[in-house]
mmCIF file of C-alpha atoms in Angstrom:
data_model
loop_
_atom_site.group_PDB
_atom_site.id
_atom_site.type_symbol
_atom_site.label_atom_id
_atom_site.label_comp_id
_atom_site.label_asym_id
_atom_site.label_seq_id
_atom_site.Cartn_x
_atom_site.Cartn_y
_atom_site.Cartn_z
ATOM 1 C CA MET A 1 66.822 110.819 16.389
ATOM 2 C CA SER A 2 70.476 110.488 15.348
ATOM 3 C CA LEU A 3 72.908 111.998 17.863
ATOM 4 C CA LYS A 4 76.601 112.873 17.783
ATOM 5 C CA VAL A 5 78.773 112.426 20.874
ATOM 6 C CA ILE A 6 82.428 113.233 21.567
ATOM 7 C CA ILE A 7 84.157 111.415 24.435
ATOM 8 C CA SER A 8 87.516 112.781 25.533
ATOM 9 C CA GLY A 9 90.253 111.633 27.894
ATOM 10 C CA GLY A 10 92.569 108.716 28.560
ATOM 11 C CA GLY A 11 96.188 108.231 29.548
ATOM 12 C CA THR A 12 95.597 105.080 31.612
ATOM 13 C CA GLY A 13 93.245 102.123 31.590
ATOM 14 C CA GLY A 14 91.454 103.786 34.487
ATOM 15 C CA HIS A 15 90.197 106.478 32.132
ATOM 16 C CA ILE A 16 89.922 104.428 28.938
ATOM 17 C CA PHE A 17 87.836 101.480 30.196
ATOM 18 C CA PRO A 18 85.056 103.737 31.578
ATOM 19 C CA ALA A 19 85.115 105.858 28.419
ATOM 20 C CA VAL A 20 84.617 102.822 26.179
ATOM 21 C CA SER A 21 81.937 101.462 28.532
ATOM 22 C CA ILE A 22 80.022 104.747 28.273
ATOM 23 C CA ALA A 23 80.315 104.676 24.479
ATOM 24 C CA ASN A 24 79.042 101.090 24.380
ATOM 25 C CA ALA A 25 76.108 101.990 26.638
ATOM 26 C CA VAL A 26 75.120 104.953 24.448
ATOM 27 C CA LYS A 27 75.313 102.781 21.312
ATOM 28 C CA LYS A 28 73.198 100.101 22.989
ATOM 29 C CA LEU A 29 70.534 102.648 23.955
ATOM 30 C CA LEU A 30 70.665 104.506 20.599
ATOM 31 C CA PRO A 31 72.447 102.401 17.933
ATOM 32 C CA ASP A 32 72.469 105.218 15.343
ATOM 33 C CA THR A 33 74.557 107.517 17.550
ATOM 34 C CA GLU A 34 77.857 108.670 16.038
ATOM 35 C CA ILE A 35 80.700 108.623 18.568
ATOM 36 C CA LEU A 36 84.127 110.211 18.183
ATOM 37 C CA PHE A 37 86.918 109.952 20.753
ATOM 38 C CA ILE A 38 89.549 112.633 21.331
ATOM 39 C CA GLY A 39 92.732 111.597 23.136
ATOM 40 C CA ALA A 40 96.353 112.588 23.619
ATOM 41 C CA GLU A 41 98.940 111.702 20.989
ATOM 42 C CA GLY A 42 101.235 108.839 22.010
ATOM 43 C CA ARG A 43 99.040 107.750 24.922
ATOM 44 C CA MET A 44 97.359 104.398 25.507
ATOM 45 C CA GLU A 45 93.941 105.499 24.220
ATOM 46 C CA MET A 46 95.286 105.904 20.677
ATOM 47 C CA GLU A 47 95.688 102.123 20.572
ATOM 48 C CA ARG A 48 92.922 100.853 22.871
ATOM 49 C CA VAL A 49 90.007 102.913 21.533
ATOM 50 C CA PRO A 50 90.358 101.714 17.901
ATOM 51 C CA GLN A 51 90.616 98.161 19.271
ATOM 52 C CA ALA A 52 87.194 98.743 20.820
ATOM 53 C CA GLY A 53 85.831 99.780 17.421
ATOM 54 C CA TYR A 54 85.743 103.579 17.718
ATOM 55 C CA GLU A 55 87.466 106.390 15.827
ATOM 56 C CA ILE A 56 89.862 108.572 17.787
ATOM 57 C CA ILE A 57 91.753 111.780 16.997
ATOM 58 C CA GLY A 58 94.866 112.696 18.986
ATOM 59 C CA LEU A 59 95.883 116.094 20.372
ATOM 60 C CA PRO A 60 99.496 117.191 21.063
ATOM 61 C CA VAL A 61 98.566 117.785 24.704
ATOM 62 C CA ARG A 62 100.658 116.649 27.684
ATOM 63 C CA GLY A 63 100.853 117.133 31.426
ATOM 64 C CA LEU A 64 102.557 119.907 33.353
ATOM 65 C CA ILE A 65 106.116 119.190 34.475
ATOM 66 C CA ARG A 66 107.178 119.444 38.116
ATOM 67 C CA PRO A 67 108.222 121.875 39.470
ATOM 68 C CA LEU A 68 105.509 124.028 37.912
ATOM 69 C CA TRP A 69 107.904 126.969 37.416
ATOM 70 C CA SER A 70 110.056 124.835 35.074
ATOM 71 C CA LEU A 71 110.766 126.544 31.748
ATOM 72 C CA LYS A 72 109.730 123.287 30.061
ATOM 73 C CA ASN A 73 106.130 124.150 30.934
ATOM 74 C CA ILE A 74 106.258 126.933 28.348
ATOM 75 C CA GLY A 75 106.261 124.162 25.739
ATOM 76 C CA VAL A 76 103.478 122.359 27.592
ATOM 77 C CA MET A 77 101.291 125.479 27.487
ATOM 78 C CA ILE A 78 102.037 126.020 23.794
ATOM 79 C CA ASP A 79 100.918 122.429 23.148
ATOM 80 C CA PHE A 80 97.749 123.057 25.182
ATOM 81 C CA LEU A 81 96.901 126.094 23.067
ATOM 82 C CA LYS A 82 97.622 124.130 19.877
ATOM 83 C CA SER A 83 95.374 121.354 21.166
ATOM 84 C CA ARG A 84 92.567 123.716 21.989
ATOM 85 C CA GLN A 85 92.768 125.237 18.530
ATOM 86 C CA LYS A 86 92.827 121.817 16.891
ATOM 87 C CA VAL A 87 89.899 120.549 18.925
ATOM 88 C CA LYS A 88 87.819 123.602 18.013
ATOM 89 C CA GLY A 89 88.254 122.598 14.386
ATOM 90 C CA ILE A 90 87.284 119.002 15.193
ATOM 91 C CA ILE A 91 84.153 120.133 17.054
ATOM 92 C CA ARG A 92 83.079 122.494 14.272
ATOM 93 C CA LYS A 93 83.481 119.710 11.712
ATOM 94 C CA PHE A 94 81.889 116.882 13.741
ATOM 95 C CA ASN A 95 79.211 119.154 15.281
ATOM 96 C CA PRO A 96 78.501 117.073 18.415
ATOM 97 C CA ASP A 97 75.334 117.366 20.492
ATOM 98 C CA VAL A 98 77.270 116.698 23.713
ATOM 99 C CA VAL A 99 80.886 116.275 24.857
ATOM 100 C CA VAL A 100 81.873 113.887 27.651
ATOM 101 C CA GLY A 101 85.128 114.268 29.612
ATOM 102 C CA VAL A 102 86.454 111.241 31.526
ATOM 103 C CA GLY A 103 89.741 112.724 32.769
ATOM 104 C CA GLY A 104 93.236 112.659 31.336
ATOM 105 C CA TYR A 105 95.248 115.220 29.383
ATOM 106 C CA ALA A 106 92.852 115.567 26.441
ATOM 107 C CA SER A 107 89.769 116.326 28.552
ATOM 108 C CA SER A 108 90.747 119.876 29.479
ATOM 109 C CA PRO A 109 91.269 121.414 26.014
ATOM 110 C CA THR A 110 88.321 119.444 24.622
ATOM 111 C CA LEU A 111 85.774 120.515 27.230
ATOM 112 C CA ASN A 112 87.090 124.093 27.295
ATOM 113 C CA ALA A 113 86.690 124.325 23.525
ATOM 114 C CA ALA A 114 83.258 122.677 23.595
ATOM 115 C CA HIS A 115 81.995 125.094 26.232
ATOM 116 C CA ALA A 116 83.329 128.070 24.272
ATOM 117 C CA LEU A 117 81.420 126.816 21.219
ATOM 118 C CA GLY A 118 78.172 126.337 23.127
ATOM 119 C CA ILE A 119 78.246 122.517 23.250
ATOM 120 C CA PRO A 120 76.866 121.028 26.507
ATOM 121 C CA CYS A 121 79.358 118.984 28.533
ATOM 122 C CA VAL A 122 79.251 116.047 30.937
ATOM 123 C CA ILE A 123 82.088 115.194 33.338
ATOM 124 C CA GLN A 124 82.711 111.708 34.678
ATOM 125 C CA GLU A 125 84.822 111.989 37.855
ATOM 126 C CA GLN A 126 86.063 108.547 38.882
ATOM 127 C CA ASN A 127 87.930 109.345 42.094
ATOM 128 C CA SER A 128 86.897 110.243 45.640
ATOM 129 C CA TYR A 129 89.076 113.358 45.412
ATOM 130 C CA ALA A 130 88.477 115.478 42.322
ATOM 131 C CA GLY A 131 91.467 116.480 40.218
ATOM 132 C CA VAL A 132 92.410 120.034 39.320
ATOM 133 C CA THR A 133 91.194 119.666 35.726
ATOM 134 C CA ASN A 134 87.703 118.468 36.596
ATOM 135 C CA LYS A 135 87.331 121.026 39.384
ATOM 136 C CA SER A 136 88.158 123.795 36.910
ATOM 137 C CA LEU A 137 85.744 122.365 34.319
ATOM 138 C CA ALA A 138 82.857 121.772 36.729
ATOM 139 C CA LYS A 139 81.194 125.162 36.202
ATOM 140 C CA LYS A 140 81.088 124.438 32.489
ATOM 141 C CA ALA A 141 79.387 121.049 32.821
ATOM 142 C CA GLU A 142 75.673 120.295 32.666
ATOM 143 C CA LYS A 143 76.097 117.181 34.808
ATOM 144 C CA ILE A 144 78.944 115.676 36.838
ATOM 145 C CA CYS A 145 78.747 111.898 37.275
ATOM 146 C CA VAL A 146 80.526 110.723 40.423
ATOM 147 C CA ALA A 147 81.274 107.467 42.245
ATOM 148 C CA TYR A 148 81.673 108.666 45.835
ATOM 149 C CA TYR A 149 79.521 110.556 48.308
ATOM 150 C CA GLY A 150 80.595 113.973 49.562
ATOM 151 C CA MET A 151 81.677 115.279 46.141
ATOM 152 C CA GLU A 152 79.866 118.582 46.757
ATOM 153 C CA ARG A 153 83.197 119.573 48.328
ATOM 154 C CA PHE A 154 84.472 119.971 44.780
ATOM 155 C CA PHE A 155 81.454 120.450 42.523
ATOM 156 C CA PRO A 156 78.144 122.370 42.467
ATOM 157 C CA LYS A 157 75.744 120.110 44.377
ATOM 158 C CA GLU A 158 72.858 120.609 41.961
ATOM 159 C CA ARG A 159 74.889 119.229 39.048
ATOM 160 C CA ILE A 160 76.151 116.062 40.749
ATOM 161 C CA VAL A 161 74.675 112.669 39.865
ATOM 162 C CA MET A 162 75.730 109.539 41.765
ATOM 163 C CA THR A 163 76.368 106.905 39.110
ATOM 164 C CA GLY A 164 79.426 104.920 40.180
ATOM 165 C CA ASN A 165 82.189 104.073 37.708
ATOM 166 C CA PRO A 166 81.577 101.960 34.604
ATOM 167 C CA VAL A 167 83.623 98.757 34.369
ATOM 168 C CA ARG A 168 84.483 96.369 31.570
ATOM 169 C CA GLN A 169 81.312 94.441 30.750
ATOM 170 C CA ALA A 170 83.220 91.185 30.230
ATOM 171 C CA LEU A 171 84.053 91.113 33.940
ATOM 172 C CA LEU A 172 80.382 91.001 34.857
ATOM 173 C CA GLU A 173 79.425 88.493 32.163
ATOM 174 C CA CYS A 174 81.930 85.810 33.186
ATOM 175 C CA LYS A 175 80.013 82.867 34.710
ATOM 176 C CA LYS A 176 82.938 80.561 35.518
ATOM 177 C CA THR A 177 83.223 79.119 39.000
ATOM 178 C CA GLN A 178 86.477 79.598 40.880
ATOM 179 C CA ARG A 179 87.531 76.026 40.139
ATOM 180 C CA GLU A 180 86.692 76.394 36.431
ATOM 181 C CA ALA A 181 88.647 79.670 36.253
ATOM 182 C CA ARG A 182 91.716 78.083 37.837
ATOM 183 C CA LYS A 183 91.503 75.145 35.445
ATOM 184 C CA THR A 184 91.278 77.560 32.483
ATOM 185 C CA LEU A 185 94.467 79.268 33.674
ATOM 186 C CA GLY A 186 96.283 75.961 34.181
ATOM 187 C CA LEU A 187 96.376 76.297 37.966
ATOM 188 C CA ASP A 188 95.815 73.675 40.646
ATOM 189 C CA GLU A 189 92.081 73.932 41.356
ATOM 190 C CA GLU A 190 92.609 73.335 45.094
ATOM 191 C CA ARG A 191 95.342 75.890 45.768
ATOM 192 C CA LYS A 192 94.664 79.307 47.255
ATOM 193 C CA THR A 193 95.277 82.002 44.632
ATOM 194 C CA ILE A 194 96.292 85.662 44.766
ATOM 195 C CA LEU A 195 95.792 88.050 41.842
ATOM 196 C CA VAL A 196 98.324 90.910 41.697
ATOM 197 C CA ILE A 197 97.524 93.903 39.477
ATOM 198 C CA GLY A 198 99.460 97.163 39.554
ATOM 199 C CA GLY A 199 97.483 99.072 36.951
ATOM 200 C CA SER A 200 97.807 98.958 33.175
ATOM 201 C CA LEU A 201 101.401 100.274 33.233
ATOM 202 C CA GLY A 202 102.616 98.311 36.247
ATOM 203 C CA ALA A 203 103.727 99.320 39.739
ATOM 204 C CA ARG A 204 107.369 99.309 40.860
ATOM 205 C CA THR A 205 106.744 98.859 44.602
ATOM 206 C CA ILE A 206 104.228 96.045 44.192
ATOM 207 C CA ASN A 207 106.457 94.241 41.702
ATOM 208 C CA ASP A 208 109.512 94.523 43.957
ATOM 209 C CA SER A 209 107.498 93.234 46.917
ATOM 210 C CA ILE A 210 106.226 90.195 44.993
ATOM 211 C CA SER A 211 109.702 89.485 43.582
ATOM 212 C CA GLU A 212 111.187 89.442 47.073
ATOM 213 C CA GLY A 213 108.381 87.211 48.337
ATOM 214 C CA ILE A 214 108.510 84.424 45.739
ATOM 215 C CA GLU A 215 110.004 81.955 48.213
ATOM 216 C CA GLU A 216 107.344 82.745 50.821
ATOM 217 C CA PHE A 217 104.554 82.159 48.309
ATOM 218 C CA GLU A 218 106.189 78.896 47.249
ATOM 219 C CA ASN A 219 106.546 77.689 50.841
ATOM 220 C CA ALA A 220 102.895 78.553 51.501
ATOM 221 C CA GLY A 221 101.765 76.670 48.394
ATOM 222 C CA VAL A 222 99.892 79.734 47.120
ATOM 223 C CA HIS A 223 99.396 80.507 43.439
ATOM 224 C CA VAL A 224 100.149 84.107 42.395
ATOM 225 C CA ILE A 225 98.714 85.422 39.120
ATOM 226 C CA TRP A 226 101.023 88.410 38.700
ATOM 227 C CA GLN A 227 100.401 91.172 36.167
ATOM 228 C CA THR A 228 103.668 93.110 36.101
ATOM 229 C CA GLY A 229 102.864 95.748 33.463
ATOM 230 C CA LYS A 230 104.892 95.984 30.261
ATOM 231 C CA TYR A 231 107.652 98.163 31.732
ATOM 232 C CA TYR A 232 108.549 95.612 34.407
ATOM 233 C CA ALA A 233 107.775 92.330 32.640
ATOM 234 C CA GLU A 234 111.335 91.365 31.674
ATOM 235 C CA GLU A 235 112.829 92.287 35.038
ATOM 236 C CA CYS A 236 110.184 90.371 37.012
ATOM 237 C CA ARG A 237 110.422 87.321 34.785
ATOM 238 C CA GLN A 238 114.216 87.251 35.230
ATOM 239 C CA LYS A 239 113.886 87.386 39.019
ATOM 240 C CA ALA A 240 111.425 84.510 38.966
ATOM 241 C CA GLU A 241 113.668 82.520 36.610
ATOM 242 C CA GLU A 242 116.668 83.025 38.899
ATOM 243 C CA TYR A 243 114.767 81.783 41.934
ATOM 244 C CA TYR A 244 113.347 78.699 40.227
ATOM 245 C CA LYS A 245 116.652 77.851 38.579
ATOM 246 C CA LYS A 246 118.343 77.774 42.005
ATOM 247 C CA LYS A 247 115.613 75.494 43.335
ATOM 248 C CA GLY A 248 115.596 73.252 40.280
ATOM 249 C CA VAL A 249 111.843 73.724 39.953
ATOM 250 C CA GLU A 250 110.227 72.771 36.648
ATOM 251 C CA ASP A 251 107.706 75.111 34.948
ATOM 252 C CA VAL A 252 104.756 72.873 35.726
ATOM 253 C CA ASP A 253 105.315 73.164 39.495
ATOM 254 C CA ARG A 254 105.539 76.937 39.701
ATOM 255 C CA HIS A 255 103.193 78.864 41.910
ATOM 256 C CA VAL A 256 104.225 82.411 40.919
ATOM 257 C CA HIS A 257 103.351 83.401 37.358
ATOM 258 C CA PRO A 258 104.635 86.822 36.167
ATOM 259 C CA GLN A 259 103.149 88.176 32.942
ATOM 260 C CA ALA A 260 103.136 91.616 31.340
ATOM 261 C CA PHE A 261 99.399 91.824 30.799
ATOM 262 C CA ILE A 262 96.427 89.606 31.614
ATOM 263 C CA THR A 263 94.139 89.433 28.600
ATOM 264 C CA ASP A 264 91.333 87.494 30.289
ATOM 265 C CA MET A 265 90.963 89.551 33.442
ATOM 266 C CA ALA A 266 87.482 88.183 34.107
ATOM 267 C CA THR A 267 88.858 84.666 34.535
ATOM 268 C CA ALA A 268 91.785 85.922 36.631
ATOM 269 C CA TYR A 269 89.415 87.677 39.029
ATOM 270 C CA ARG A 270 87.227 84.568 39.297
ATOM 271 C CA ALA A 271 90.257 82.375 40.062
ATOM 272 C CA ALA A 272 91.536 84.561 42.901
ATOM 273 C CA ASP A 273 90.728 84.355 46.603
ATOM 274 C CA ILE A 274 92.162 87.822 47.190
ATOM 275 C CA VAL A 275 93.509 90.664 45.041
ATOM 276 C CA ILE A 276 96.522 92.925 45.566
ATOM 277 C CA SER A 277 95.973 96.136 43.621
ATOM 278 C CA ARG A 278 96.731 99.798 43.216
ATOM 279 C CA ALA A 279 93.787 102.006 44.167
ATOM 280 C CA GLY A 280 92.835 103.542 40.850
ATOM 281 C CA ALA A 281 89.138 104.310 40.506
ATOM 282 C CA SER A 282 88.430 101.654 37.874
ATOM 283 C CA SER A 283 90.195 98.920 39.849
ATOM 284 C CA ILE A 284 88.213 99.775 42.976
ATOM 285 C CA SER A 285 84.934 99.779 41.050
ATOM 286 C CA GLU A 286 85.760 96.334 39.683
ATOM 287 C CA LEU A 287 86.583 95.002 43.147
ATOM 288 C CA CYS A 288 83.284 96.359 44.499
ATOM 289 C CA LEU A 289 81.128 94.948 41.712
ATOM 290 C CA LEU A 290 82.843 91.553 41.804
ATOM 291 C CA GLY A 291 82.883 91.475 45.601
ATOM 292 C CA LYS A 292 86.604 90.681 45.913
ATOM 293 C CA ALA A 293 88.613 90.869 49.112
ATOM 294 C CA SER A 294 91.660 93.031 48.476
ATOM 295 C CA ILE A 295 94.822 94.651 49.773
ATOM 296 C CA LEU A 296 95.100 98.145 48.313
ATOM 297 C CA VAL A 297 98.518 99.726 47.803
ATOM 298 C CA PRO A 298 97.818 103.272 46.558
ATOM 299 C CA SER A 299 100.299 104.862 44.205
ATOM 300 C CA PRO A 300 101.972 107.950 45.705
ATOM 301 C CA ASN A 301 102.751 109.270 42.224
ATOM 302 C CA VAL A 302 99.321 110.640 41.299
ATOM 303 C CA ALA A 303 97.717 114.071 41.440
ATOM 304 C CA GLU A 304 96.372 115.127 44.856
ATOM 305 C CA ASP A 305 97.303 111.659 46.188
ATOM 306 C CA HIS A 306 93.812 110.586 45.106
ATOM 307 C CA GLN A 307 94.596 106.844 45.235
ATOM 308 C CA THR A 308 95.206 107.033 48.990
ATOM 309 C CA LYS A 309 91.822 108.730 49.385
ATOM 310 C CA ASN A 310 90.191 106.065 47.183
ATOM 311 C CA ALA A 311 91.753 103.275 49.248
ATOM 312 C CA ARG A 312 90.795 104.883 52.559
ATOM 313 C CA ALA A 313 87.202 105.188 51.357
ATOM 314 C CA LEU A 314 87.152 101.356 51.391
ATOM 315 C CA SER A 315 89.458 100.521 54.290
ATOM 316 C CA ASP A 316 87.622 102.942 56.613
ATOM 317 C CA ARG A 317 84.482 100.876 55.929
ATOM 318 C CA ASN A 318 86.273 97.548 56.511
ATOM 319 C CA ALA A 319 85.862 96.770 52.811
ATOM 320 C CA ALA A 320 89.581 96.403 52.015
ATOM 321 C CA VAL A 321 92.981 96.142 53.703
ATOM 322 C CA PHE A 322 95.150 99.270 53.368
ATOM 323 C CA CYS A 323 98.910 99.006 52.839
ATOM 324 C CA SER A 324 100.877 102.174 52.122
ATOM 325 C CA ASP A 325 103.383 102.200 49.287
ATOM 326 C CA ALA A 326 106.122 103.035 51.808
ATOM 327 C CA ASP A 327 105.316 99.933 53.884
ATOM 328 C CA ALA A 328 104.729 97.523 51.012
ATOM 329 C CA ARG A 329 108.242 96.065 50.707
ATOM 330 C CA LYS A 330 108.208 95.117 54.405
ATOM 331 C CA LYS A 331 104.572 94.175 54.925
ATOM 332 C CA LEU A 332 102.741 93.331 51.701
ATOM 333 C CA VAL A 333 103.687 89.664 51.307
ATOM 334 C CA SER A 334 103.112 88.806 54.980
ATOM 335 C CA GLU A 335 99.769 90.648 54.988
ATOM 336 C CA ALA A 336 98.706 88.792 51.843
ATOM 337 C CA LEU A 337 99.600 85.397 53.307
ATOM 338 C CA THR A 338 97.872 86.264 56.582
ATOM 339 C CA LEU A 339 94.711 87.364 54.787
ATOM 340 C CA ILE A 340 94.507 84.415 52.397
ATOM 341 C CA SER A 341 94.625 82.007 55.332
ATOM 342 C CA ASP A 342 91.789 83.820 57.143
ATOM 343 C CA SER A 343 88.506 82.719 55.535
ATOM 344 C CA ALA A 344 86.382 84.692 57.985
ATOM 345 C CA LYS A 345 88.234 87.934 57.211
ATOM 346 C CA ILE A 346 87.929 87.314 53.461
ATOM 347 C CA SER A 347 84.174 86.728 53.789
ATOM 348 C CA SER A 348 83.788 89.917 55.831
ATOM 349 C CA LEU A 349 85.701 92.009 53.269
ATOM 350 C CA GLU A 350 83.662 90.531 50.416
ATOM 351 C CA LYS A 351 80.401 91.329 52.201
ATOM 352 C CA GLU A 352 81.371 94.936 52.951
ATOM 353 C CA VAL A 353 82.880 95.743 49.551
ATOM 354 C CA LYS A 354 79.725 94.561 47.752
ATOM 355 C CA LYS A 355 77.757 97.186 49.669
ATOM 356 C CA LEU A 356 79.799 99.902 47.902
ATOM 357 C CA ALA A 357 79.063 98.651 44.382
ATOM 358 C CA PHE A 358 76.998 100.567 41.830
ATOM 359 C CA ASN A 359 75.255 98.452 39.204
ATOM 360 C CA ASP A 360 74.509 99.676 35.671
ATOM 361 C CA SER A 361 76.829 102.710 35.944
ATOM 362 C CA ALA A 362 77.553 102.866 32.217
ATOM 363 C CA GLU A 363 73.850 102.731 31.346
ATOM 364 C CA MET A 364 73.041 105.465 33.877
ATOM 365 C CA ILE A 365 75.705 107.738 32.411
ATOM 366 C CA GLY A 366 74.639 106.814 28.887
ATOM 367 C CA LYS A 367 71.072 107.931 29.629
ATOM 368 C CA ILE A 368 72.318 111.243 31.040
ATOM 369 C CA VAL A 369 74.475 111.830 27.948
ATOM 370 C CA ILE A 370 71.567 111.048 25.625
ATOM 371 C CA GLU A 371 69.130 113.252 27.559
ATOM 372 C CA ILE A 372 71.462 116.253 27.394
ATOM 373 C CA ALA A 373 72.233 115.617 23.710
ATOM 374 C CA GLU A 374 68.535 115.396 22.843
ATOM 375 C CA LYS A 375 67.812 118.709 24.575
ATOM 376 C CA LYS A 376 70.588 120.323 22.534
ATOM 377 C CA LYS A 377 69.179 118.758 19.359
ATOM 378 C CA GLN A 378 65.667 120.012 20.065
ATOM 379 C CA LYS A 379 66.895 123.548 20.695
ATOM 380 C CA GLY A 380 68.727 123.432 17.366
#
């Protein structure tokens, strides 16, 4: 039976990676399935989804502007209505058997239009605190796939399925030892190593904290694999250059390595003793599945402060160290150096975080998507 599936959402890697993982799982289970992505024009998914081998159509949708009473939101609402009209045309032409929403600007008009046209919908909620969009769409969904317990606070209990969040398959397939990973990255195999990731776009507070702590990392002899994000790459590199120039340190001896984006994240994770990260849902799922000790610095600039709730869901279970964004500039570097020198604490965090992992999330969601699509197909 040949099925047609639309997957909608994006905006950040946290939405895109799970979306592509779900698509890959569906294709693995039913290779003849046709999959179409719907995203937001000008957003990251318009580049990343085609790179993963899937077609995507963009909508002129964008987020509401704060404060909500701003006159600029008149234009936002006009774009939403345009998007909903456009997506109705896409759905009529593609004629999907099911529509999957993973969060992000495009999900709302897509799932609203699909429901209005009688197409069954599936929601994948990645966070421990549901966003406004998914809460409003919940009554229109056949199933809601979640990664945290207690989500009946936001969604109808009978529609919730605990699946966890899909992660990039390459992370799980990497078989390198820690020493091999460090050698691959050109690092000293014996040195303690910290991986710093602030999300796909970067994180100002984390980057500033690492920049100010370069000397402390150097003095401690700790390697820092530092993903700055594209917006901060030049600034962070300049700060590192200035420090090393003053010290007369040659490239080969550097311990702190700023880079805009880490292509081989699987190797970077394997090389690290601990990870400093934002608390986006995808990042947390990766840390759980890989069993990595971490310091989580939740972004304060997200809807409903959901990253703080994500981070607390781990730190309250002694599965991660919590550091608020407000405290990061004062505490982050010292907390990282304290943690990396405490093998017992690292082992304890690794043990506890593994307990929160969900295996085969993408396959579980893929099976749910296929089951709902097949029911639609059979009904005609």
